[in-house]
Amino acid sequence: MTDKQIAQFKNRVAVVAAWIVACLFFFPIFWMVLTSFKTELQAIAVPPKLFFEPTLENFTLIQDRTDYTKFAWNSIVTSVGGTLLAMLIAIPSAYAMAFNPGRWTKDILMWMLSTKMLPAVGVLMPIYILSQKLGLLDTKGVLVIIYALINLPIIMLILFNYFREIPKEILEASRMDGTSTYNEITQIVMPLAWGGIASTALLSIVLCWNEAFWSINLTASDAGTLPALVASFSSPEGLFWAKLSAVSTLACAPIVVFGWLCQKQLVQGLTFGAVK
Amino acid sequence: MNPTLVRWLQAPSIIVLFLWMIVPLSMTVYFSTIRYNLLYPERSGFIGLSNYEYFWTDPSFLPALLNTLILVGSVLAISVVLGLAVSILIDRPFKGRGLVRVMLISPFFIMPTVSALIWKNMMMNPIYGLFAVVSHLFGAEPIDWLSQFPLLSVIIIVSWQWTPFAILIFMTSLQSQDQEQKEAATLDGAGFWAQFWNLTLPHLARPISIVLLIQMIFHLSIFAEIYVTTGGGPGVQSTNLTYLIFTQALQGFDIGVASAGGVFAIILANIVAIFLVRAVGKTLTV
């Protein structure tokens, strides 16, 4: 074989290996989706069934037994609500910092980032007691507030980076023409920053949606979100694998798709802008 | 914009984050120095460092600390090594690469309670789980993963979730690698390992350190994966610090001791955080 053939062969082996690894990583998810279309008996069959007559009964049953839509609604309200609240606070701040940086801007951003490092369990007791005293335990409101606060630092940092990328010359030119601050924001900055803002919001929704610690600890039956609903399946009372799979598939599908769509922002957001 | 407006726009984010940091933090520190048990509300008062002493001398403390270190260390090692290997493997043009990427990073988007329960039931269950089926195929006795190797099981689950994160970051970073440099190296006869050590690894040095630090922050506070699988057991074999504090607070109702543990967790996380904030600060241009 010539060198070129050897290189080609090696490349082919690498591609096959890549597919095998990808299938292994994806397998548990594939299996979960498959199980959600089985009956409970098929789900625990030994040997496991790969081919069977699919049923949709799990998806209708989980609604009757667990009130799935309530938990889904709680998840939607808390993750969208938390994201909106955080964006409302972050957009003006990040805007001001990016276009009028001061001596302390960098230190402020670094300090904000450091609040993200506070381990949740370190402040569990005060937050639990405060929300109990304020009557917020097991309400969507407390999760909205907490989700907004825990994502605010990341949102600030990404938005700051986005606003920084808008060329200052455009703004200076418009200021020379006498554009007001309001028009500057609505007509020049927002159209340019819109994509960045939308994908930051998407990332924040993904993070809120999967958040389990606060949801499990601060909510019960009224304001529980999907991670808490799934956690309730861990009780040893029964082996409802098919129903568990159906709930899990429904709970994860939207966010996995979201995740695929905002991969790039995810990298920036999760590494606090340090890897682009 | 005039300076006053700039200050007004910045104020909300700074104020809410300052409150979010300082209020719970000072309450935790305060609780950690008083007698505060929800079951015995009549006992109260300042007791100095007794809560800390109680937390440190608790027979579960040392195992929990050790479990935390083993958990964080092994997941870091597995995810970074595997993440490097996989991201280099797919760093070449081929048909279906987009699909392979999506399949590889998907586990990261699955919510922690779901991934833990998939593994607990459908993979690791000693009777119906796929692992048991596979070991029967080879004529071996199936292993009851969660009770025989509880900590290892949690490590496997968390690694499955977080290796995709490392792959995602390394993959993104490899795309910015200088391809001409690599081609020149190939023409000069540099083999795979020579290129890996001299070109790829230095290029990935920053992303690797960032991945290590971020994962450390998240892994120090792993909770849901333990909560739905082993519940910290058997005994305290898979209890980490977060879970130990959780059991003391919401199951033992001892707010004082749990707060002392919380302060300990905060200090531990801050040691890591200092390095992370510095690493990120280097890339931020103001």
Coordinates of C-alpha atoms in Angstrom, one line a residue:
Chain A
M1 CA 0.0 0.0 0.0
T2 CA 1.2 3.5 -0.7
D3 CA 1.3 6.2 2.0
K4 CA -1.8 7.7 0.6
Q5 CA -3.7 4.4 0.8
I6 CA -2.6 4.0 4.4
A7 CA -3.8 7.4 5.3
Q8 CA -7.1 6.8 3.7
F9 CA -7.4 3.5 5.5
K10 CA -6.6 5.1 8.8
N11 CA -9.2 7.8 8.1
R12 CA -11.8 5.2 7.4
V13 CA -11.1 3.4 10.7
A14 CA -11.4 6.7 12.5
V15 CA -14.8 7.4 10.9
V16 CA -16.1 3.9 11.9
A17 CA -14.8 4.4 15.4
A18 CA -16.5 7.8 15.6
W19 CA -19.8 6.2 14.6
I20 CA -19.5 3.5 17.2
V21 CA -18.6 5.9 20.0
A22 CA -21.5 8.2 19.0
C23 CA -23.9 5.2 19.0
L24 CA -22.7 4.1 22.5
F25 CA -23.2 7.6 23.9
F26 CA -26.6 8.0 22.3
F27 CA -27.8 4.5 23.2
P28 CA -29.4 5.2 26.6
I29 CA -31.4 8.0 25.1
F30 CA -32.5 5.8 22.1
W31 CA -33.5 3.1 24.6
M32 CA -35.5 5.5 26.7
V33 CA -37.5 6.7 23.7
L34 CA -38.0 3.1 22.5
T35 CA -39.2 2.0 26.0
S36 CA -41.7 4.8 26.1
F37 CA -43.6 3.1 23.3
K38 CA -43.6 -0.3 25.1
T39 CA -46.2 -1.7 27.5
E40 CA -44.9 -2.1 31.1
L41 CA -44.5 -5.9 30.5
Q42 CA -42.5 -5.4 27.3
A43 CA -40.3 -2.8 29.1
I44 CA -39.0 -5.3 31.6
A45 CA -38.9 -8.3 29.2
V46 CA -35.8 -10.5 29.4
P47 CA -34.3 -10.7 26.8
P48 CA -35.1 -7.1 25.9
K49 CA -37.4 -6.5 22.9
L50 CA -36.0 -4.5 20.1
F51 CA -39.0 -5.1 17.8
F52 CA -42.5 -4.9 19.2
E53 CA -45.9 -3.3 18.4
P54 CA -45.6 0.3 19.6
T55 CA -48.3 1.7 21.8
L56 CA -49.1 5.3 22.8
E57 CA -50.9 4.3 26.0
N58 CA -48.1 5.5 28.3
F59 CA -48.4 9.0 27.0
T60 CA -52.1 9.1 27.8
L61 CA -51.7 7.3 31.1
I62 CA -49.1 9.6 32.5
Q63 CA -51.5 12.5 32.2
D64 CA -54.1 10.7 34.2
R65 CA -51.7 9.4 36.8
T66 CA -49.2 12.2 37.3
D67 CA -50.8 15.3 35.9
Y68 CA -48.0 15.7 33.5
T69 CA -49.3 19.0 32.0
K70 CA -49.2 20.7 35.4
F71 CA -45.6 20.0 35.9
A72 CA -44.8 20.8 32.2
W73 CA -46.6 24.1 32.7
N74 CA -44.6 24.8 35.9
S75 CA -41.4 24.1 34.0
I76 CA -42.4 26.5 31.2
V77 CA -43.5 29.3 33.5
T78 CA -40.4 29.1 35.8
S79 CA -37.8 28.7 33.0
V80 CA -39.3 31.4 30.7
G81 CA -40.2 33.6 33.7
G82 CA -36.7 33.3 35.2
T83 CA -35.1 34.0 31.9
L84 CA -37.3 37.0 31.1
L85 CA -36.7 38.5 34.6
A86 CA -32.9 38.0 34.2
M87 CA -32.9 39.5 30.7
L88 CA -34.8 42.5 31.9
I89 CA -32.2 43.2 34.5
A90 CA -29.2 42.2 32.4
I91 CA -29.8 43.9 29.0
P92 CA -29.7 47.6 30.3
S93 CA -26.7 46.8 32.5
A94 CA -24.7 44.9 30.0
Y95 CA -25.5 47.6 27.4
A96 CA -24.2 50.3 29.7
M97 CA -21.1 48.4 30.6
A98 CA -20.2 47.5 27.1
F99 CA -20.6 50.9 25.6
N100 CA -19.4 53.0 28.5
P101 CA -16.9 50.8 30.2
G102 CA -15.4 52.3 33.4
R103 CA -12.4 51.6 35.5
W104 CA -14.3 48.9 37.4
T105 CA -16.3 47.3 34.6
K106 CA -14.0 44.2 34.4
D107 CA -13.9 43.8 38.1
I108 CA -17.7 44.0 38.4
L109 CA -18.1 41.3 35.7
M110 CA -15.6 39.1 37.4
W111 CA -17.3 39.6 40.8
M112 CA -20.7 38.7 39.2
L113 CA -19.2 35.6 37.8
S114 CA -17.9 34.6 41.2
T115 CA -21.4 34.7 42.7
K116 CA -22.2 31.9 40.2
M117 CA -19.7 29.8 42.1
L118 CA -21.6 29.9 45.4
P119 CA -22.6 26.3 46.0
A120 CA -26.4 26.0 46.2
V121 CA -26.2 23.8 49.3
G122 CA -24.3 26.5 51.1
V123 CA -27.3 28.8 51.0
L124 CA -30.0 26.2 51.1
M125 CA -31.0 26.8 54.7
P126 CA -31.4 30.6 54.5
I127 CA -33.3 30.4 51.2
Y128 CA -35.5 27.6 52.5
I129 CA -36.3 29.5 55.7
L130 CA -36.7 32.9 53.9
S131 CA -39.2 31.4 51.4
Q132 CA -41.0 29.7 54.2
K133 CA -41.4 32.9 56.2
L134 CA -42.5 34.8 53.1
G135 CA -45.0 32.1 52.2
L136 CA -43.2 31.4 48.9
L137 CA -42.5 27.7 49.5
D138 CA -43.9 25.5 46.8
T139 CA -44.7 28.5 44.5
K140 CA -43.6 29.2 41.0
G141 CA -42.6 32.7 42.1
V142 CA -39.7 31.6 44.3
L143 CA -38.3 29.4 41.4
V144 CA -38.6 32.3 39.0
I145 CA -36.6 34.6 41.3
I146 CA -33.9 32.0 42.0
Y147 CA -33.6 31.0 38.4
A148 CA -33.2 34.6 37.4
L149 CA -30.5 35.1 40.0
I150 CA -28.5 32.0 39.3
N151 CA -28.4 32.7 35.6
L152 CA -27.9 36.5 35.7
P153 CA -24.1 36.3 35.9
I154 CA -23.8 34.1 32.8
I155 CA -26.3 36.2 30.9
M156 CA -24.5 39.4 31.8
L157 CA -21.2 38.0 30.6
I158 CA -22.5 36.7 27.3
L159 CA -24.5 39.8 26.5
F160 CA -21.5 42.0 27.4
N161 CA -19.5 40.1 24.9
Y162 CA -22.2 40.4 22.2
F163 CA -22.5 44.2 22.8
R164 CA -18.8 44.6 22.7
E165 CA -18.7 43.1 19.2
I166 CA -20.9 45.9 17.8
P167 CA -18.5 48.4 16.2
K168 CA -18.4 51.6 18.2
E169 CA -17.9 53.6 15.0
I170 CA -21.6 53.0 14.0
L171 CA -22.7 54.5 17.3
E172 CA -20.3 57.4 17.1
A173 CA -21.5 58.3 13.6
S174 CA -25.1 58.2 14.7
R175 CA -24.4 60.3 17.8
M176 CA -22.7 62.9 15.5
D177 CA -26.0 63.0 13.6
G178 CA -27.8 63.8 16.8
T179 CA -29.6 60.5 17.4
S180 CA -31.2 60.2 20.8
T181 CA -30.2 57.4 23.2
Y182 CA -33.6 55.9 22.8
N183 CA -33.4 55.8 19.0
E184 CA -29.8 54.6 19.2
I185 CA -30.9 51.6 21.2
T186 CA -34.1 50.7 19.3
Q187 CA -32.9 51.4 15.8
I188 CA -29.2 50.6 15.8
V189 CA -28.2 48.4 18.7
M190 CA -31.2 46.1 19.0
P191 CA -31.4 45.0 15.4
L192 CA -27.7 44.1 15.6
A193 CA -27.8 42.4 19.0
W194 CA -31.1 40.7 18.5
G195 CA -29.6 37.3 17.5
G196 CA -27.3 37.3 20.4
I197 CA -30.1 38.2 22.9
A198 CA -32.3 35.5 21.5
S199 CA -29.7 32.8 21.8
T200 CA -28.6 33.9 25.3
A201 CA -32.3 33.5 26.3
L202 CA -32.3 30.1 24.8
L203 CA -29.3 29.0 26.8
S204 CA -30.8 30.4 30.0
I205 CA -34.0 28.4 29.3
V206 CA -32.1 25.2 28.8
L207 CA -30.3 25.7 32.1
C208 CA -33.5 26.5 34.0
W209 CA -35.4 23.6 32.5
N210 CA -32.9 21.1 33.7
E211 CA -32.3 22.7 37.2
A212 CA -33.1 20.1 39.8
F213 CA -31.6 21.1 43.2
W214 CA -33.8 24.1 44.0
S215 CA -36.9 22.5 42.4
I216 CA -36.6 19.4 44.5
N217 CA -35.9 21.2 47.7
L218 CA -38.3 24.2 47.5
T219 CA -41.3 22.7 45.8
A220 CA -43.8 19.9 46.5
S221 CA -47.0 19.2 44.6
D222 CA -48.1 22.7 43.5
A223 CA -45.0 24.2 41.8
G224 CA -42.9 21.1 41.1
T225 CA -41.1 21.2 37.8
L226 CA -40.4 18.3 35.4
P227 CA -37.0 17.3 37.1
A228 CA -38.9 17.0 40.4
L229 CA -41.7 15.0 38.7
V230 CA -39.1 12.6 37.3
A231 CA -37.4 12.4 40.7
S232 CA -40.7 11.1 42.2
F233 CA -40.3 8.0 40.0
S234 CA -37.3 7.0 42.0
S235 CA -39.5 5.6 44.8
P236 CA -39.2 1.9 45.0
E237 CA -43.0 1.4 45.0
G238 CA -43.2 0.2 41.5
L239 CA -41.3 -0.4 38.3
F240 CA -43.1 1.8 35.9
W241 CA -40.3 1.9 33.3
A242 CA -42.5 2.6 30.3
K243 CA -44.2 5.5 32.0
L244 CA -41.0 6.8 33.4
S245 CA -39.6 6.7 29.8
A246 CA -42.7 8.4 28.4
V247 CA -42.4 11.2 31.0
S248 CA -38.7 11.5 30.4
T249 CA -39.0 11.6 26.7
L250 CA -41.6 14.4 26.8
A251 CA -39.6 16.3 29.4
C252 CA -36.3 16.1 27.5
A253 CA -37.3 16.4 23.9
P254 CA -37.8 20.1 23.6
I255 CA -34.6 20.9 25.5
V256 CA -32.4 18.5 23.5
V257 CA -33.7 20.2 20.3
F258 CA -33.1 23.7 21.9
G259 CA -29.6 22.5 22.8
W260 CA -28.8 21.4 19.3
L261 CA -29.9 24.8 18.0
C262 CA -27.8 26.9 20.3
Q263 CA -24.6 24.8 20.5
K264 CA -22.4 27.8 19.8
Q265 CA -23.9 30.0 22.5
L266 CA -23.8 27.1 24.8
V267 CA -20.1 26.9 24.5
Q268 CA -19.7 30.6 25.1
G269 CA -22.1 30.7 27.9
L270 CA -20.9 27.6 29.8
T271 CA -17.3 28.6 29.5
F272 CA -18.2 32.2 30.5
G273 CA -17.0 33.4 27.1
A274 CA -13.5 32.0 27.5
V275 CA -13.8 29.5 24.6
K276 CA -15.3 30.8 21.4
Chain B
M1 CA -24.8 58.4 27.3
N2 CA -24.3 60.5 30.4
P3 CA -22.5 59.0 33.4
T4 CA -25.6 59.2 35.6
L5 CA -27.7 57.2 33.2
V6 CA -24.9 54.6 32.9
R7 CA -24.9 54.2 36.6
W8 CA -28.6 53.9 36.8
L9 CA -28.7 51.2 34.1
Q10 CA -25.9 49.2 35.8
A11 CA -27.4 49.5 39.3
P12 CA -30.2 46.8 39.2
S13 CA -27.9 43.9 38.2
I14 CA -25.3 44.9 40.7
I15 CA -27.8 45.4 43.6
V16 CA -29.7 42.2 43.1
L17 CA -26.6 40.1 42.8
F18 CA -25.1 41.8 45.8
L19 CA -28.2 41.0 47.8
W20 CA -28.3 37.4 46.5
M21 CA -24.7 37.0 47.6
I22 CA -24.6 38.8 50.9
V23 CA -28.0 38.0 52.5
P24 CA -28.0 34.2 52.3
L25 CA -24.3 34.1 53.0
S26 CA -24.4 36.1 56.2
M27 CA -27.5 34.1 57.3
T28 CA -25.6 30.8 56.7
V29 CA -22.6 32.1 58.7
Y30 CA -24.9 33.3 61.4
F31 CA -26.9 30.0 61.6
S32 CA -23.7 28.1 61.8
T33 CA -22.8 29.8 65.1
I34 CA -26.2 29.3 66.9
R35 CA -28.2 26.4 68.2
Y36 CA -30.9 26.0 65.6
N37 CA -32.8 22.7 65.2
L38 CA -36.3 22.8 63.8
L39 CA -37.3 19.8 66.1
Y40 CA -36.2 21.6 69.3
P41 CA -37.2 25.3 68.8
E42 CA -36.8 26.0 72.5
R43 CA -33.0 25.4 72.3
S44 CA -31.3 28.5 71.0
G45 CA -28.4 30.9 71.5
F46 CA -24.9 31.5 70.4
I47 CA -22.7 28.4 70.6
G48 CA -19.5 29.5 68.8
L49 CA -17.9 26.8 66.7
S50 CA -19.7 23.8 68.2
N51 CA -21.7 23.2 65.0
Y52 CA -18.5 23.1 63.1
E53 CA -17.0 20.7 65.6
Y54 CA -20.1 18.5 65.4
F55 CA -20.0 18.6 61.6
W56 CA -16.3 17.7 61.4
T57 CA -16.4 14.9 64.0
D58 CA -19.6 13.3 62.5
P59 CA -18.5 9.8 61.4
S60 CA -20.1 10.5 58.0
F61 CA -17.9 13.6 57.4
L62 CA -14.7 12.0 56.4
P63 CA -16.2 9.4 54.1
A64 CA -18.4 12.1 52.5
L65 CA -15.3 14.3 51.9
L66 CA -13.4 11.4 50.5
N67 CA -16.3 10.4 48.2
T68 CA -16.6 14.0 47.0
L69 CA -12.9 14.0 46.1
I70 CA -13.1 10.6 44.4
L71 CA -16.2 11.5 42.5
V72 CA -14.8 14.8 41.3
G73 CA -11.4 13.4 40.5
S74 CA -12.6 10.4 38.5
V75 CA -15.3 12.2 36.5
L76 CA -12.7 14.9 35.6
A77 CA -10.2 12.3 34.5
I78 CA -12.7 10.2 32.5
S79 CA -14.4 13.2 30.8
V80 CA -11.3 15.0 29.8
V81 CA -9.4 12.0 28.5
L82 CA -12.4 10.6 26.7
G83 CA -13.5 14.0 25.5
L84 CA -10.0 14.7 24.0
A85 CA -10.0 11.3 22.3
V86 CA -13.5 11.6 20.8
S87 CA -13.1 15.3 19.7
I88 CA -9.9 14.5 17.9
L89 CA -11.5 11.4 16.3
I90 CA -14.3 13.5 14.8
D91 CA -12.1 16.4 13.9
R92 CA -12.1 15.4 10.2
P93 CA -14.5 15.8 7.3
F94 CA -16.8 12.8 6.8
K95 CA -20.4 12.1 5.8
G96 CA -22.8 12.4 8.6
R97 CA -20.5 14.3 10.9
G98 CA -23.3 16.6 11.9
L99 CA -25.4 13.7 13.1
V100 CA -22.4 12.2 15.0
R101 CA -21.9 15.5 16.7
V102 CA -25.5 15.8 17.7
M103 CA -25.6 12.2 19.0
L104 CA -22.4 12.8 21.0
I105 CA -23.5 15.9 22.8
S106 CA -27.1 14.9 23.4
P107 CA -26.6 13.3 26.9
F108 CA -25.5 16.7 28.2
F109 CA -29.0 18.1 27.6
I110 CA -30.8 15.4 29.4
M111 CA -32.0 16.6 32.8
P112 CA -30.0 15.0 35.6
T113 CA -32.9 13.2 37.2
V114 CA -33.8 11.6 33.9
S115 CA -30.3 10.4 33.1
A116 CA -29.8 9.0 36.6
L117 CA -33.1 7.1 36.4
I118 CA -32.4 5.7 32.9
W119 CA -29.1 4.3 34.1
K120 CA -30.5 3.1 37.4
N121 CA -33.4 1.2 35.9
M122 CA -32.8 0.3 32.3
M123 CA -29.0 -0.1 32.4
M124 CA -28.0 -1.1 35.9
N125 CA -31.0 -3.0 37.3
P126 CA -29.6 -6.4 38.3
I127 CA -32.6 -8.4 36.9
Y128 CA -34.1 -6.5 33.9
G129 CA -31.3 -4.1 33.2
L130 CA -29.3 -4.3 29.9
F131 CA -26.0 -4.8 31.8
A132 CA -27.5 -7.8 33.5
V133 CA -28.6 -9.2 30.2
V134 CA -25.2 -8.7 28.7
S135 CA -23.5 -10.4 31.6
H136 CA -25.9 -13.4 31.2
L137 CA -24.8 -13.6 27.5
F138 CA -21.3 -14.1 28.7
G139 CA -22.4 -16.5 31.3
A140 CA -21.4 -14.2 34.2
E141 CA -23.4 -13.4 37.3
P142 CA -25.1 -10.0 36.9
I143 CA -23.8 -7.3 39.2
D144 CA -26.2 -5.2 41.4
W145 CA -24.4 -2.0 40.5
L146 CA -26.1 0.4 42.8
S147 CA -25.7 -1.6 46.0
Q148 CA -22.3 -3.3 45.2
F149 CA -20.6 -0.3 43.6
P150 CA -22.7 2.7 44.5
L151 CA -20.0 5.4 44.1
L152 CA -18.7 3.8 40.8
S153 CA -22.3 3.8 39.5
V154 CA -22.7 7.5 40.2
I155 CA -19.3 8.2 38.6
I156 CA -20.4 6.3 35.5
I157 CA -23.7 8.3 35.3
V158 CA -22.1 11.7 35.8
S159 CA -19.3 10.9 33.3
W160 CA -21.9 10.0 30.7
Q161 CA -23.5 13.4 31.3
W162 CA -20.4 15.4 31.3
T163 CA -18.0 13.8 28.8
P164 CA -20.3 15.3 26.1
F165 CA -19.6 18.7 27.6
A166 CA -15.9 18.2 27.2
I167 CA -16.4 17.0 23.7
L168 CA -18.5 20.0 22.9
I169 CA -15.9 22.5 24.1
F170 CA -12.9 20.7 22.7
M171 CA -14.6 20.2 19.3
T172 CA -15.4 23.9 19.1
S173 CA -11.9 24.8 20.0
L174 CA -10.3 22.4 17.5
Q175 CA -12.1 24.2 14.7
S176 CA -10.0 27.2 15.3
Q177 CA -6.8 25.3 15.1
D178 CA -4.5 26.3 12.3
Q179 CA -5.0 23.7 9.6
E180 CA -2.0 24.8 7.5
Q181 CA 0.3 24.3 10.4
K182 CA -1.0 20.7 10.7
E183 CA -0.6 20.1 7.0
A184 CA 3.0 21.5 7.1
A185 CA 3.7 19.2 10.0
T186 CA 2.4 16.2 8.1
L187 CA 4.5 17.1 5.0
D188 CA 7.5 17.4 7.3
G189 CA 6.8 13.8 8.4
A190 CA 5.4 14.5 11.9
G191 CA 3.3 11.5 13.0
F192 CA 0.0 11.6 14.9
W193 CA 1.6 11.7 18.4
A194 CA 4.2 14.3 17.5
Q195 CA 1.4 16.5 16.2
F196 CA -0.8 15.8 19.2
W197 CA 1.9 16.7 21.7
N198 CA 3.4 19.7 19.9
L199 CA 0.4 21.2 18.2
T200 CA -3.0 20.0 19.4
L201 CA -2.4 19.8 23.1
P202 CA -0.8 23.3 23.4
H203 CA -3.8 24.6 21.3
L204 CA -6.2 23.0 23.7
A205 CA -4.4 23.9 26.9
R206 CA -6.8 26.8 27.7
P207 CA -10.0 24.9 26.9
I208 CA -8.8 22.0 29.0
S209 CA -8.1 24.1 32.0
I210 CA -11.5 25.9 31.7
V211 CA -13.3 22.5 31.3
L212 CA -11.5 21.2 34.4
L213 CA -12.4 24.2 36.5
I214 CA -16.0 24.5 35.4
Q215 CA -16.7 20.8 35.9
M216 CA -15.0 21.0 39.3
I217 CA -17.5 23.7 40.3
F218 CA -20.5 21.6 39.1
H219 CA -19.2 18.3 40.4
L220 CA -18.6 19.6 43.9
S221 CA -22.3 20.1 44.2
I222 CA -23.7 17.0 42.5
F223 CA -27.0 16.3 44.1
A224 CA -29.8 15.0 41.8
E225 CA -27.9 12.0 40.5
I226 CA -27.4 10.7 44.0
Y227 CA -30.8 11.7 45.3
V228 CA -32.7 9.6 42.7
T229 CA -30.3 6.6 42.5
T230 CA -28.6 5.5 45.7
G231 CA -29.9 8.1 48.2
G232 CA -26.3 8.3 49.4
G233 CA -26.2 4.7 50.4
P234 CA -25.7 1.9 51.2
G235 CA -24.7 3.6 54.5
V236 CA -22.8 6.6 53.4
Q237 CA -20.9 4.9 50.6
S238 CA -22.1 7.3 47.9
T239 CA -22.8 10.3 50.1
N240 CA -20.9 13.4 49.0
L241 CA -20.7 16.7 50.9
T242 CA -23.7 18.3 49.3
Y243 CA -25.8 15.2 50.0
L244 CA -24.6 15.1 53.6
I245 CA -25.5 18.7 54.2
F246 CA -28.9 18.1 52.6
T247 CA -29.6 15.1 54.8
Q248 CA -28.6 17.1 57.9
A249 CA -30.8 20.1 56.9
L250 CA -34.0 18.7 55.5
Q251 CA -34.0 15.3 57.1
G252 CA -32.2 15.9 60.4
F253 CA -33.8 19.4 60.7
D254 CA -30.5 20.6 62.2
I255 CA -30.1 24.0 60.5
G256 CA -27.1 24.9 62.7
V257 CA -25.0 21.9 61.7
A258 CA -26.1 22.0 58.1
S259 CA -25.1 25.7 57.9
A260 CA -21.6 24.9 59.3
G261 CA -21.4 22.3 56.5
G262 CA -22.6 24.9 54.0
V263 CA -19.8 27.3 55.1
F264 CA -17.3 24.4 54.5
A265 CA -18.7 23.8 51.0
I266 CA -18.6 27.5 50.2
I267 CA -14.9 27.6 51.2
L268 CA -14.1 24.5 49.2
A269 CA -15.8 25.9 46.1
N270 CA -14.2 29.3 46.5
I271 CA -10.7 27.7 46.3
V272 CA -11.6 26.4 42.9
A273 CA -13.4 29.6 41.9
I274 CA -10.5 31.8 42.4
F275 CA -8.6 30.0 39.7
L276 CA -11.5 29.9 37.4
V277 CA -12.3 33.6 37.7
R278 CA -8.7 34.4 36.9
A279 CA -8.6 32.1 33.9
V280 CA -11.8 33.7 32.5
G281 CA -10.5 37.2 33.4
K282 CA -7.6 36.8 31.0
T283 CA -9.9 36.5 28.0
L284 CA -12.3 39.3 28.9
T285 CA -11.5 42.5 27.0
V286 CA -13.0 45.7 28.3

